Amino acid sequence: MAQRLIVIGGDAAGMSAASQARRRRDSDDLEIVVFERGHFTSYSACGIPYWISGLVPGPEQLIARDPETFRTKYAMDVRMRHEVTAIDLERREVVARDLEGGGEIRERFDDLVYATGAVPVKPPWADSDAGGVFGMQTLDDGAALRDWLDAETQPRRAVVVGGGYIGVEIAEALIQRGLSVTLVEAGDQPMSTVDADMGELVADAMRGLGITIRTGLPVTGLEQRDGRVSAVVTAEGPIPTDVVVLGLGVRPNAALAEAAGLPLGPTGAIRVDRRMRVPGLAGIWAAGDCVETLHRVSGLPVNVPLGTHANKQGRVAGINIGGGYATFAGVIGTAVTKVCELEVGRTGLREREATSAGFDFVSVIAESTSRAGYYPGARTMTVKLIAERPSGRLLGAQIVGWSEAAKRIDTLAVALWNGMTVDDMTSLDLGYAPPYAPVWDPVLIAARKAVDALDR
Ligand SMILES: Cc1cc2nc3c(=O)[nH]c(=O)nc-3n(C[C@H](O)[C@H](O)[C@H](O)COP(=O)(O)OP(=O)(O)OC[C@H]3O[C@@H](n4cnc5c(N)ncnc54)[C@H](O)[C@@H]3O)c2cc1C
């Protein structure tokens, strides 16, 4: 009899796991059943801001594989609009509810992949029945915001609450659609994924694009008129608006797992080993935004909800379920984004993370250009490096610049992953020609400056 794999969650982690398991085991050997409560499988939430702005024409472009493709080409039993409501580890069964009114079912499993992603943080004040208030997590959220923006009563003013990368990307999308946008952030700066000095560069650039930024200002409520949101409430008074988008971050969607007895770690996400197995529970796997993983620099468990990790972790789980051997090696916190033309990249630890992980370090900021100064299109680029004292080991890096900045972080990520020191980095054989870099690449200039700062 074929063994049975049940996957909860039909997006990045879940479908990567299912696809890899199928590549290694055919349907006579392994039956695969996927439960997905939404309307889509394998879609790119990362692309939603570019669909909102109009850069990507339609949601179809954001879907890598639809349920029918998984059914016909991959011999999977994909149950859309089915929400798993309980996991019975003793009987090795899941309980699922058909959200289209088809009742409740129980399904047996030999292996289970838990890949439910994350849930957006939603404070009580955001639980409003007013029209025009949107979260930004799924393709359905994107569709709802698009419909609202396209409706006859076209909104003119928008407030984005929360200045993380999703809030910043949505602010960009709305300004590109011609709305007047205010970004309200409770902390001291938007883009707190980089240090304050680098975040200030991002904030300046956003202001230059016409986005109003209000920092240190928690939103405490919403006002509405005729069933539609009319303002967000703050200690400094209401900010009038026609539409509100929430970008307050996410937390691991682990409630179902916790209720079933899967172990959670200090981050509130599910604990897994390097093969994505849930420790102590044979045949139970978890991957994606709902799990915690090792930060290779701090050595601490972290929950980093990014698509890049979800895809890799799902792949690892699927290879192992399929009978192969694969491990997920942890993360170093690499991420990139942009606000219109301004690109932002980071890897490793920020200053406050390096401090709380107990490192003694120096940090330097180097200003340079993306291309040779005389070459058309050369724009400023700021590179920040954080290096351990006295060893010089790279601990973290951040880049903000107007062109060719974001993906330069990959050079630094590779250096950091391999434990390079800033001394080693000064001799890196990086490509040079005037259209691509100054003769001393910004990365090399920053490394030289860090060596000087170490003052050994
Ligand atoms: C606007 C936006 C922009 C982003 N940009 C980037 C980016 O540029 N780079 C990057 O790396 N990451 C980005 N991300 C993050 C990335 O999308 C996520 O990290 C990734 O989708 C996580 O994949 P996952 O499979 O773990 O979870 P998800 O993609 O959230 O999938 C989980 C699935 O499980 C389903 N589900 C949950 N509970 C149940 C249940 N009980 N029963 C059945 N189904 C259930 C959900 O409906 C969902 O489809 C972005 C996210 C957003 C929202």
Short mmCIF file of C-alpha atoms and ligand atoms in Angstrom, two decimals:
data_model
loop_
_atom_site.label_atom_id
_atom_site.label_comp_id
_atom_site.label_asym_id
_atom_site.label_seq_id
_atom_site.Cartn_x
_atom_site.Cartn_y
_atom_site.Cartn_z
CA MET A 1 0.00 0.00 0.00
CA ALA A 2 1.23 3.51 -0.84
CA GLN A 3 2.36 5.65 2.04
CA ARG A 4 0.50 8.88 2.59
CA LEU A 5 1.91 12.42 2.89
CA ILE A 6 -0.36 15.23 4.00
CA VAL A 7 0.77 18.82 3.44
CA ILE A 8 -0.92 21.69 5.29
CA GLY A 9 -0.44 24.92 3.31
CA GLY A 10 -0.18 25.08 -0.48
CA ASP A 11 2.33 27.85 -1.05
CA ALA A 12 6.12 28.18 -1.06
CA ALA A 13 7.20 25.74 1.65
CA GLY A 14 4.34 23.26 1.34
CA MET A 15 4.40 22.89 -2.44
CA SER A 16 8.21 22.80 -2.57
CA ALA A 17 8.10 19.90 -0.12
CA ALA A 18 5.32 18.14 -2.03
CA SER A 19 7.04 18.62 -5.41
CA GLN A 20 10.40 17.32 -4.19
CA ALA A 21 8.80 14.28 -2.55
CA ARG A 22 6.95 13.55 -5.79
CA ARG A 23 10.16 13.82 -7.88
CA ARG A 24 11.61 10.99 -5.83
CA ARG A 25 8.55 8.81 -5.23
CA ASP A 26 5.76 8.10 -7.72
CA SER A 27 2.08 7.91 -6.84
CA ASP A 28 2.12 4.11 -6.36
CA ASP A 29 4.67 4.60 -3.61
CA LEU A 30 3.54 7.91 -2.09
CA GLU A 31 0.09 9.44 -2.10
CA ILE A 32 0.22 13.22 -1.59
CA VAL A 33 -2.74 15.19 -0.25
CA VAL A 34 -2.47 18.99 0.09
CA PHE A 35 -4.89 21.12 2.12
CA GLU A 36 -4.95 24.82 1.23
CA ARG A 37 -7.53 27.12 2.77
CA GLY A 38 -7.08 29.90 0.20
CA HIS A 39 -7.86 30.21 -3.51
CA PHE A 40 -4.29 29.86 -4.85
CA THR A 41 -1.30 27.53 -4.74
CA SER A 42 2.37 28.40 -5.27
CA TYR A 43 1.95 32.13 -5.64
CA SER A 44 4.43 34.93 -5.09
CA ALA A 45 3.26 37.15 -2.24
CA CYS A 46 6.55 38.98 -2.86
CA GLY A 47 5.15 40.25 -6.17
CA ILE A 48 1.93 41.72 -4.70
CA PRO A 49 3.31 45.30 -4.30
CA TYR A 50 4.26 45.31 -8.01
CA TRP A 51 0.77 44.14 -8.97
CA ILE A 52 -0.76 46.88 -6.78
CA SER A 53 1.42 49.49 -8.50
CA GLY A 54 0.47 48.18 -11.96
CA LEU A 55 4.01 47.12 -12.89
CA VAL A 56 2.84 43.49 -12.99
CA PRO A 57 -0.37 43.40 -15.04
CA GLY A 58 -2.32 40.65 -13.30
CA PRO A 59 -2.34 38.09 -10.49
CA GLU A 60 -1.85 35.26 -13.03
CA GLN A 61 1.77 36.35 -13.42
CA LEU A 62 2.29 35.80 -9.69
CA ILE A 63 1.13 32.17 -9.74
CA ALA A 64 3.92 29.69 -10.46
CA ARG A 65 1.69 26.58 -10.54
CA ASP A 66 -2.07 26.33 -10.12
CA PRO A 67 -3.89 23.49 -8.32
CA GLU A 68 -4.84 21.78 -11.60
CA THR A 69 -1.18 21.57 -12.66
CA PHE A 70 -0.30 19.89 -9.37
CA ARG A 71 -3.18 17.45 -9.84
CA THR A 72 -2.52 16.50 -13.44
CA LYS A 73 1.27 16.77 -13.78
CA TYR A 74 2.32 15.86 -10.26
CA ALA A 75 -0.43 13.40 -9.29
CA MET A 76 -1.31 15.26 -6.12
CA ASP A 77 -4.71 15.41 -4.45
CA VAL A 78 -4.94 19.19 -3.92
CA ARG A 79 -7.94 20.24 -1.80
CA MET A 80 -8.47 23.98 -2.18
CA ARG A 81 -10.55 25.99 0.31
CA HIS A 82 -9.92 23.29 2.92
CA GLU A 83 -8.71 24.46 6.29
CA VAL A 84 -7.03 22.01 8.62
CA THR A 85 -8.50 22.61 12.07
CA ALA A 86 -6.78 19.91 14.14
CA ILE A 87 -3.93 17.41 14.04
CA ASP A 88 -4.33 14.14 15.93
CA LEU A 89 -0.80 12.86 16.40
CA GLU A 90 -1.90 9.69 18.19
CA ARG A 91 -4.24 8.52 15.42
CA ARG A 92 -2.04 10.16 12.76
CA GLU A 93 -4.96 12.06 11.27
CA VAL A 94 -5.79 15.65 10.38
CA VAL A 95 -9.24 17.17 10.63
CA ALA A 96 -10.12 19.55 7.78
CA ARG A 97 -13.10 21.79 7.11
CA ASP A 98 -14.38 22.45 3.60
CA LEU A 99 -14.77 26.24 3.55
CA GLU A 100 -17.23 26.03 0.66
CA GLY A 101 -19.73 24.27 2.93
CA GLY A 102 -18.80 20.62 2.38
CA GLY A 103 -18.44 19.71 6.06
CA GLU A 104 -15.61 18.17 8.03
CA ILE A 105 -13.34 15.28 7.06
CA ARG A 106 -10.57 13.27 8.74
CA GLU A 107 -7.59 12.08 6.71
CA ARG A 108 -4.86 9.65 7.74
CA PHE A 109 -1.15 10.37 7.20
CA ASP A 110 2.18 8.60 7.49
CA ASP A 111 4.15 11.83 6.98
CA LEU A 112 2.91 15.34 7.65
CA VAL A 113 4.39 18.62 6.42
CA TYR A 114 3.24 21.63 8.43
CA ALA A 115 3.70 24.71 6.22
CA THR A 116 1.06 27.21 7.30
CA GLY A 117 3.22 30.33 6.94
CA ALA A 118 2.71 33.41 9.10
CA VAL A 119 -0.19 35.51 10.34
CA PRO A 120 -0.14 39.30 10.11
CA VAL A 121 0.04 41.20 13.38
CA LYS A 122 -3.36 42.88 13.81
CA PRO A 123 -3.89 45.03 16.92
CA PRO A 124 -7.46 45.25 18.34
CA TRP A 125 -8.00 48.75 16.87
CA ALA A 126 -7.56 47.30 13.37
CA ASP A 127 -10.50 44.91 13.88
CA SER A 128 -12.85 47.31 12.20
CA ASP A 129 -15.85 46.75 9.97
CA ALA A 130 -15.04 49.97 8.08
CA GLY A 131 -14.41 49.55 4.37
CA GLY A 132 -11.00 50.51 3.05
CA VAL A 133 -8.81 48.76 5.66
CA PHE A 134 -6.50 46.10 4.24
CA GLY A 135 -3.93 43.61 5.46
CA MET A 136 -1.21 42.56 3.01
CA GLN A 137 -0.37 38.89 3.30
CA THR A 138 -2.06 36.86 0.58
CA LEU A 139 -3.04 37.23 -3.06
CA ASP A 140 -6.62 37.63 -1.85
CA ASP A 141 -5.51 40.67 0.20
CA GLY A 142 -3.81 42.10 -2.89
CA ALA A 143 -6.96 41.55 -4.97
CA ALA A 144 -9.12 43.26 -2.34
CA LEU A 145 -6.86 46.34 -2.27
CA ARG A 146 -6.68 46.47 -6.09
CA ASP A 147 -10.49 46.34 -6.33
CA TRP A 148 -10.82 49.15 -3.79
CA LEU A 149 -8.30 51.33 -5.62
CA ASP A 150 -10.00 50.67 -8.96
CA ALA A 151 -13.53 51.31 -7.63
CA GLU A 152 -15.55 54.29 -8.76
CA THR A 153 -14.99 56.26 -5.55
CA GLN A 154 -11.27 56.31 -6.22
CA PRO A 155 -9.36 57.00 -3.03
CA ARG A 156 -6.92 59.92 -3.11
CA ARG A 157 -5.21 59.61 0.27
CA ALA A 158 -3.63 56.50 1.81
CA VAL A 159 -2.10 55.72 5.19
CA VAL A 160 0.28 52.81 5.48
CA VAL A 161 0.66 51.70 9.11
CA GLY A 162 4.07 50.13 9.78
CA GLY A 163 7.37 50.88 8.10
CA GLY A 164 8.81 47.40 7.61
CA TYR A 165 9.75 46.31 4.13
CA ILE A 166 6.17 45.37 3.22
CA GLY A 167 4.86 48.76 4.40
CA VAL A 168 7.60 50.54 2.47
CA GLU A 169 6.95 48.53 -0.73
CA ILE A 170 3.19 49.19 -0.49
CA ALA A 171 3.83 52.92 0.12
CA GLU A 172 5.87 52.93 -3.09
CA ALA A 173 3.09 51.11 -4.96
CA LEU A 174 0.45 53.59 -3.80
CA ILE A 175 2.52 56.65 -4.63
CA GLN A 176 3.09 55.19 -8.09
CA ARG A 177 -0.68 54.93 -8.46
CA GLY A 178 -0.93 58.66 -7.78
CA LEU A 179 -2.22 58.59 -4.20
CA SER A 180 -0.99 60.95 -1.53
CA VAL A 181 0.68 58.58 0.96
CA THR A 182 1.50 58.90 4.66
CA LEU A 183 3.54 56.17 6.33
CA VAL A 184 2.99 56.00 10.09
CA GLU A 185 5.56 54.11 12.16
CA ALA A 186 5.56 53.59 15.94
CA GLY A 187 9.37 53.24 16.07
CA ASP A 188 12.02 55.86 15.39
CA GLN A 189 12.52 55.03 11.72
CA PRO A 190 11.00 53.17 8.83
CA MET A 191 12.96 50.14 7.58
CA SER A 192 14.20 49.07 11.01
CA THR A 193 15.75 46.02 9.34
CA VAL A 194 18.78 48.29 8.86
CA ASP A 195 20.53 50.45 11.48
CA ALA A 196 19.12 53.91 12.23
CA ASP A 197 21.85 55.75 10.25
CA MET A 198 21.10 53.69 7.13
CA GLY A 199 17.33 53.82 7.78
CA GLU A 200 17.55 57.62 7.77
CA LEU A 201 18.86 57.47 4.19
CA VAL A 202 15.81 55.40 3.24
CA ALA A 203 13.46 57.80 5.05
CA ASP A 204 15.06 60.80 3.27
CA ALA A 205 14.63 59.10 -0.08
CA MET A 206 11.00 58.30 0.68
CA ARG A 207 10.32 61.93 1.60
CA GLY A 208 11.97 62.92 -1.67
CA LEU A 209 9.43 60.74 -3.47
CA GLY A 210 6.61 62.65 -1.80
CA ILE A 211 5.78 60.11 0.92
CA THR A 212 5.00 61.76 4.27
CA ILE A 213 6.69 59.89 7.11
CA ARG A 214 5.47 60.12 10.71
CA THR A 215 7.69 58.24 13.16
CA GLY A 216 7.40 57.58 16.90
CA LEU A 217 3.65 57.69 16.41
CA PRO A 218 1.61 54.57 17.26
CA VAL A 219 -1.81 54.37 15.62
CA THR A 220 -4.45 53.76 18.29
CA GLY A 221 -7.70 53.66 16.35
CA LEU A 222 -9.64 54.24 13.16
CA GLU A 223 -12.39 56.73 12.39
CA GLN A 224 -15.08 56.00 9.84
CA ARG A 225 -17.77 57.82 7.93
CA ASP A 226 -20.62 56.11 6.01
CA GLY A 227 -19.03 52.69 6.60
CA ARG A 228 -15.65 53.71 5.18
CA VAL A 229 -12.45 54.52 6.97
CA SER A 230 -11.91 58.29 7.17
CA ALA A 231 -8.82 58.68 9.42
CA VAL A 232 -6.31 56.86 11.59
CA VAL A 233 -6.20 58.04 15.20
CA THR A 234 -2.86 58.98 16.79
CA ALA A 235 -1.71 60.87 19.91
CA GLU A 236 -0.97 63.81 17.60
CA GLY A 237 -4.50 63.83 16.22
CA PRO A 238 -6.30 62.06 13.40
CA ILE A 239 -4.65 61.62 10.00
CA PRO A 240 -7.38 61.79 7.35
CA THR A 241 -7.33 59.06 4.75
CA ASP A 242 -9.47 57.14 2.23
CA VAL A 243 -7.63 53.84 2.56
CA VAL A 244 -5.47 52.15 5.22
CA VAL A 245 -2.97 49.36 4.60
CA LEU A 246 -1.58 47.47 7.57
CA GLY A 247 2.06 46.45 7.45
CA LEU A 248 2.71 45.68 11.11
CA GLY A 249 4.74 42.55 10.61
CA VAL A 250 3.88 38.90 10.98
CA ARG A 251 4.20 36.13 13.54
CA PRO A 252 4.56 32.39 12.94
CA ASN A 253 1.25 30.66 12.23
CA ALA A 254 1.88 27.94 14.78
CA ALA A 255 -1.32 27.82 16.86
CA LEU A 256 -2.57 24.57 15.29
CA ALA A 257 0.85 22.98 15.76
CA GLU A 258 1.06 24.08 19.38
CA ALA A 259 -2.44 22.72 20.08
CA ALA A 260 -1.37 19.36 18.63
CA GLY A 261 1.75 19.22 20.80
CA LEU A 262 4.47 20.20 18.32
CA PRO A 263 7.32 21.93 20.20
CA LEU A 264 7.71 25.70 19.80
CA GLY A 265 11.00 27.51 20.37
CA PRO A 266 11.74 30.87 22.03
CA THR A 267 10.66 32.78 18.92
CA GLY A 268 7.17 31.25 19.06
CA ALA A 269 7.86 29.30 15.86
CA ILE A 270 8.05 25.51 15.49
CA ARG A 271 11.35 23.86 16.38
CA VAL A 272 12.90 21.76 13.63
CA ASP A 273 16.25 20.09 13.08
CA ARG A 274 18.47 20.69 10.04
CA ARG A 275 16.50 18.13 8.00
CA MET A 276 13.26 20.01 8.83
CA ARG A 277 12.05 17.21 11.12
CA VAL A 278 10.10 18.20 14.21
CA PRO A 279 12.21 16.75 17.03
CA GLY A 280 10.80 13.75 18.83
CA LEU A 281 7.90 13.21 16.42
CA ALA A 282 8.66 10.68 13.67
CA GLY A 283 7.27 11.60 10.27
CA ILE A 284 6.34 15.18 11.26
CA TRP A 285 8.04 17.92 9.28
CA ALA A 286 7.68 21.72 9.22
CA ALA A 287 9.01 24.43 6.91
CA GLY A 288 8.67 28.08 5.98
CA ASP A 289 7.50 31.13 7.90
CA CYS A 290 6.12 28.97 10.73
CA VAL A 291 9.51 27.51 11.81
CA GLU A 292 12.56 28.83 13.58
CA THR A 293 16.06 28.29 12.34
CA LEU A 294 19.66 28.92 13.36
CA HIS A 295 21.25 32.32 12.78
CA ARG A 296 24.74 31.37 11.68
CA VAL A 297 26.38 34.53 13.06
CA SER A 298 24.66 34.99 16.43
CA GLY A 299 24.15 31.25 16.97
CA LEU A 300 20.62 32.07 18.20
CA PRO A 301 17.31 30.62 17.00
CA VAL A 302 15.47 33.10 14.76
CA ASN A 303 12.23 33.24 12.80
CA VAL A 304 12.92 34.99 9.49
CA PRO A 305 9.74 34.92 7.41
CA LEU A 306 11.10 35.18 3.88
CA GLY A 307 10.23 33.34 0.70
CA THR A 308 13.83 32.46 -0.01
CA HIS A 309 14.02 30.37 3.18
CA ALA A 310 10.52 28.89 2.76
CA ASN A 311 11.36 27.51 -0.68
CA LYS A 312 14.69 26.04 0.45
CA GLN A 313 13.28 24.56 3.64
CA GLY A 314 10.33 23.00 1.81
CA ARG A 315 12.75 21.52 -0.71
CA VAL A 316 14.86 20.04 2.08
CA ALA A 317 11.82 18.47 3.76
CA GLY A 318 10.61 17.03 0.43
CA ILE A 319 14.00 15.51 -0.46
CA ASN A 320 14.15 13.82 2.94
CA ILE A 321 10.57 12.56 2.72
CA GLY A 322 11.39 11.27 -0.75
CA GLY A 323 14.21 9.14 0.67
CA GLY A 324 17.13 11.47 -0.08
CA TYR A 325 19.32 13.43 2.31
CA ALA A 326 19.29 17.23 2.59
CA THR A 327 19.82 19.81 5.31
CA PHE A 328 18.99 23.48 5.78
CA ALA A 329 22.13 25.22 6.96
CA GLY A 330 20.55 28.23 8.71
CA VAL A 331 20.34 31.89 7.76
CA ILE A 332 22.48 35.00 8.00
CA GLY A 333 19.71 37.57 7.60
CA THR A 334 20.21 38.59 3.98
CA ALA A 335 17.38 40.68 2.51
CA VAL A 336 16.91 43.22 -0.26
CA THR A 337 14.20 45.66 -1.20
CA LYS A 338 13.69 48.99 -2.95
CA VAL A 339 11.69 52.21 -2.74
CA CYS A 340 11.29 53.39 -6.32
CA GLU A 341 14.90 53.74 -7.49
CA LEU A 342 16.48 53.49 -4.04
CA GLU A 343 17.82 50.00 -3.29
CA VAL A 344 18.43 48.58 0.17
CA GLY A 345 20.30 45.42 1.14
CA ARG A 346 21.38 43.88 4.40
CA THR A 347 23.07 40.74 5.66
CA GLY A 348 24.28 39.47 9.02
CA LEU A 349 23.78 41.40 12.25
CA ARG A 350 22.76 45.01 12.77
CA GLU A 351 24.59 46.94 15.50
CA ARG A 352 22.01 46.21 18.18
CA GLU A 353 21.93 42.52 17.28
CA ALA A 354 25.74 42.33 17.42
CA THR A 355 25.64 44.01 20.83
CA SER A 356 22.99 41.70 22.23
CA ALA A 357 24.83 38.65 20.86
CA GLY A 358 27.83 39.82 22.95
CA PHE A 359 30.21 40.87 20.15
CA ASP A 360 32.82 43.62 20.50
CA PHE A 361 32.83 45.31 17.09
CA VAL A 362 33.62 48.33 14.96
CA SER A 363 31.25 49.74 12.37
CA VAL A 364 32.13 51.95 9.43
CA ILE A 365 30.20 53.74 6.71
CA ALA A 366 31.77 54.28 3.28
CA GLU A 367 30.31 56.58 0.63
CA SER A 368 31.10 55.69 -2.95
CA THR A 369 29.47 55.42 -6.37
CA SER A 370 27.84 52.58 -8.29
CA ARG A 371 30.02 53.14 -11.39
CA ALA A 372 33.19 55.08 -12.21
CA GLY A 373 32.43 58.68 -11.26
CA TYR A 374 32.80 59.90 -14.85
CA TYR A 375 30.60 57.16 -16.34
CA PRO A 376 27.00 58.20 -17.14
CA GLY A 377 24.53 57.02 -14.54
CA ALA A 378 26.98 56.83 -11.63
CA ARG A 379 24.95 57.27 -8.42
CA THR A 380 25.90 57.40 -4.75
CA MET A 381 26.14 54.20 -2.77
CA THR A 382 26.55 53.88 1.00
CA VAL A 383 28.04 50.69 2.44
CA LYS A 384 28.09 49.96 6.16
CA LEU A 385 30.21 47.15 7.58
CA ILE A 386 30.23 45.73 11.09
CA ALA A 387 33.38 43.77 11.97
CA GLU A 388 34.32 41.85 15.09
CA ARG A 389 37.12 43.31 17.18
CA PRO A 390 39.95 42.37 17.19
CA SER A 391 39.59 39.46 14.70
CA GLY A 392 38.14 41.56 11.88
CA ARG A 393 35.53 38.88 11.07
CA LEU A 394 32.64 40.38 9.13
CA LEU A 395 29.47 40.32 11.27
CA GLY A 396 27.09 42.38 9.21
CA ALA A 397 26.69 44.65 6.20
CA GLN A 398 24.11 47.08 4.85
CA ILE A 399 23.94 48.92 1.54
CA VAL A 400 21.72 51.81 0.45
CA GLY A 401 22.12 53.25 -3.03
CA TRP A 402 20.40 54.50 -6.13
CA SER A 403 21.46 51.83 -8.59
CA GLU A 404 23.17 48.45 -8.61
CA ALA A 405 23.20 48.54 -4.80
CA ALA A 406 20.90 45.83 -3.55
CA LYS A 407 22.44 42.78 -5.19
CA ARG A 408 25.95 43.90 -4.17
CA ILE A 409 24.91 42.65 -0.74
CA ASP A 410 25.31 39.13 -2.14
CA THR A 411 29.09 39.59 -2.31
CA LEU A 412 29.03 40.53 1.35
CA ALA A 413 26.66 37.68 2.19
CA VAL A 414 29.04 35.15 0.66
CA ALA A 415 31.97 36.69 2.56
CA LEU A 416 30.02 36.58 5.79
CA TRP A 417 28.72 33.03 5.22
CA ASN A 418 32.31 31.87 4.80
CA GLY A 419 33.62 33.67 7.89
CA MET A 420 35.86 36.09 6.01
CA THR A 421 37.60 38.95 7.78
CA VAL A 422 37.53 42.50 6.44
CA ASP A 423 41.31 42.09 5.92
CA ASP A 424 40.67 39.13 3.54
CA MET A 425 37.98 41.13 1.81
CA THR A 426 40.27 44.00 0.82
CA SER A 427 41.97 41.62 -1.65
CA LEU A 428 38.80 40.14 -3.16
CA ASP A 429 39.08 39.84 -6.93
CA LEU A 430 35.84 41.66 -7.80
CA GLY A 431 34.98 42.65 -11.35
CA TYR A 432 35.80 46.17 -12.50
CA ALA A 433 34.92 48.18 -15.59
CA PRO A 434 33.68 51.81 -15.53
CA PRO A 435 30.02 50.95 -16.34
CA TYR A 436 29.85 48.57 -13.35
CA ALA A 437 32.01 49.94 -10.55
CA PRO A 438 34.68 52.46 -9.65
CA VAL A 439 38.17 50.94 -9.79
CA TRP A 440 37.84 50.33 -6.06
CA ASP A 441 34.43 48.69 -5.71
CA PRO A 442 32.30 50.20 -2.87
CA VAL A 443 32.61 46.84 -1.06
CA LEU A 444 36.42 47.04 -1.16
CA ILE A 445 36.44 50.68 -0.04
CA ALA A 446 34.27 49.77 2.96
CA ALA A 447 36.47 46.78 3.82
CA ARG A 448 39.59 49.00 3.77
CA LYS A 449 37.86 51.51 6.01
CA ALA A 450 36.89 48.73 8.46
CA VAL A 451 40.49 47.49 8.61
CA ASP A 452 41.59 51.04 9.49
CA ALA A 453 38.89 51.31 12.16
CA LEU A 454 40.09 48.12 13.82
CA ASP A 455 43.33 50.02 14.51
CA ARG A 456 45.40 46.89 15.36
C1 LIG B 1 3.67 41.72 0.33
C2 LIG B 1 4.76 40.71 0.60
C3 LIG B 1 6.01 40.86 0.00
C4 LIG B 1 7.02 39.93 0.25
N1 LIG B 1 8.24 40.10 -0.36
C5 LIG B 1 9.23 39.19 -0.14
C6 LIG B 1 10.49 39.32 -0.80
O1 LIG B 1 10.71 40.27 -1.57
N2 LIG B 1 11.44 38.38 -0.56
C7 LIG B 1 11.23 37.30 0.28
O2 LIG B 1 12.11 36.47 0.45
N3 LIG B 1 10.02 37.16 0.91
C8 LIG B 1 9.03 38.06 0.71
N4 LIG B 1 7.81 37.91 1.33
C9 LIG B 1 7.62 36.79 2.27
C10 LIG B 1 7.23 35.51 1.54
O3 LIG B 1 6.10 35.72 0.77
C11 LIG B 1 6.95 34.44 2.59
O4 LIG B 1 8.10 34.28 3.38
C12 LIG B 1 6.61 33.10 1.96
O5 LIG B 1 5.42 33.19 1.22
C13 LIG B 1 6.45 32.05 3.05
O6 LIG B 1 6.05 30.85 2.48
P1 LIG B 1 5.29 29.77 3.36
O7 LIG B 1 4.96 28.65 2.45
O8 LIG B 1 6.03 29.49 4.61
O9 LIG B 1 3.98 30.51 3.86
P2 LIG B 1 2.77 31.16 2.98
O10 LIG B 1 3.26 31.65 1.69
O11 LIG B 1 2.09 32.12 3.91
O12 LIG B 1 1.84 29.92 2.75
C14 LIG B 1 1.16 29.27 3.78
C15 LIG B 1 -0.14 28.76 3.19
O13 LIG B 1 -0.78 27.97 4.18
C16 LIG B 1 -2.17 28.17 4.09
N5 LIG B 1 -2.72 27.79 5.40
C17 LIG B 1 -2.46 28.37 6.60
N6 LIG B 1 -3.10 27.71 7.58
C18 LIG B 1 -3.79 26.70 6.98
C19 LIG B 1 -4.64 25.69 7.46
N7 LIG B 1 -4.92 25.55 8.77
N8 LIG B 1 -5.19 24.81 6.59
C20 LIG B 1 -4.90 24.93 5.24
N9 LIG B 1 -4.12 25.88 4.73
C21 LIG B 1 -3.55 26.76 5.59
C22 LIG B 1 -2.29 29.65 3.76
O14 LIG B 1 -3.54 29.93 3.14
C23 LIG B 1 -1.11 29.86 2.81
O15 LIG B 1 -1.46 29.74 1.46
C24 LIG B 1 6.77 38.82 1.11
C25 LIG B 1 5.51 38.67 1.70
C26 LIG B 1 4.51 39.60 1.47
C27 LIG B 1 3.18 39.41 2.12
#
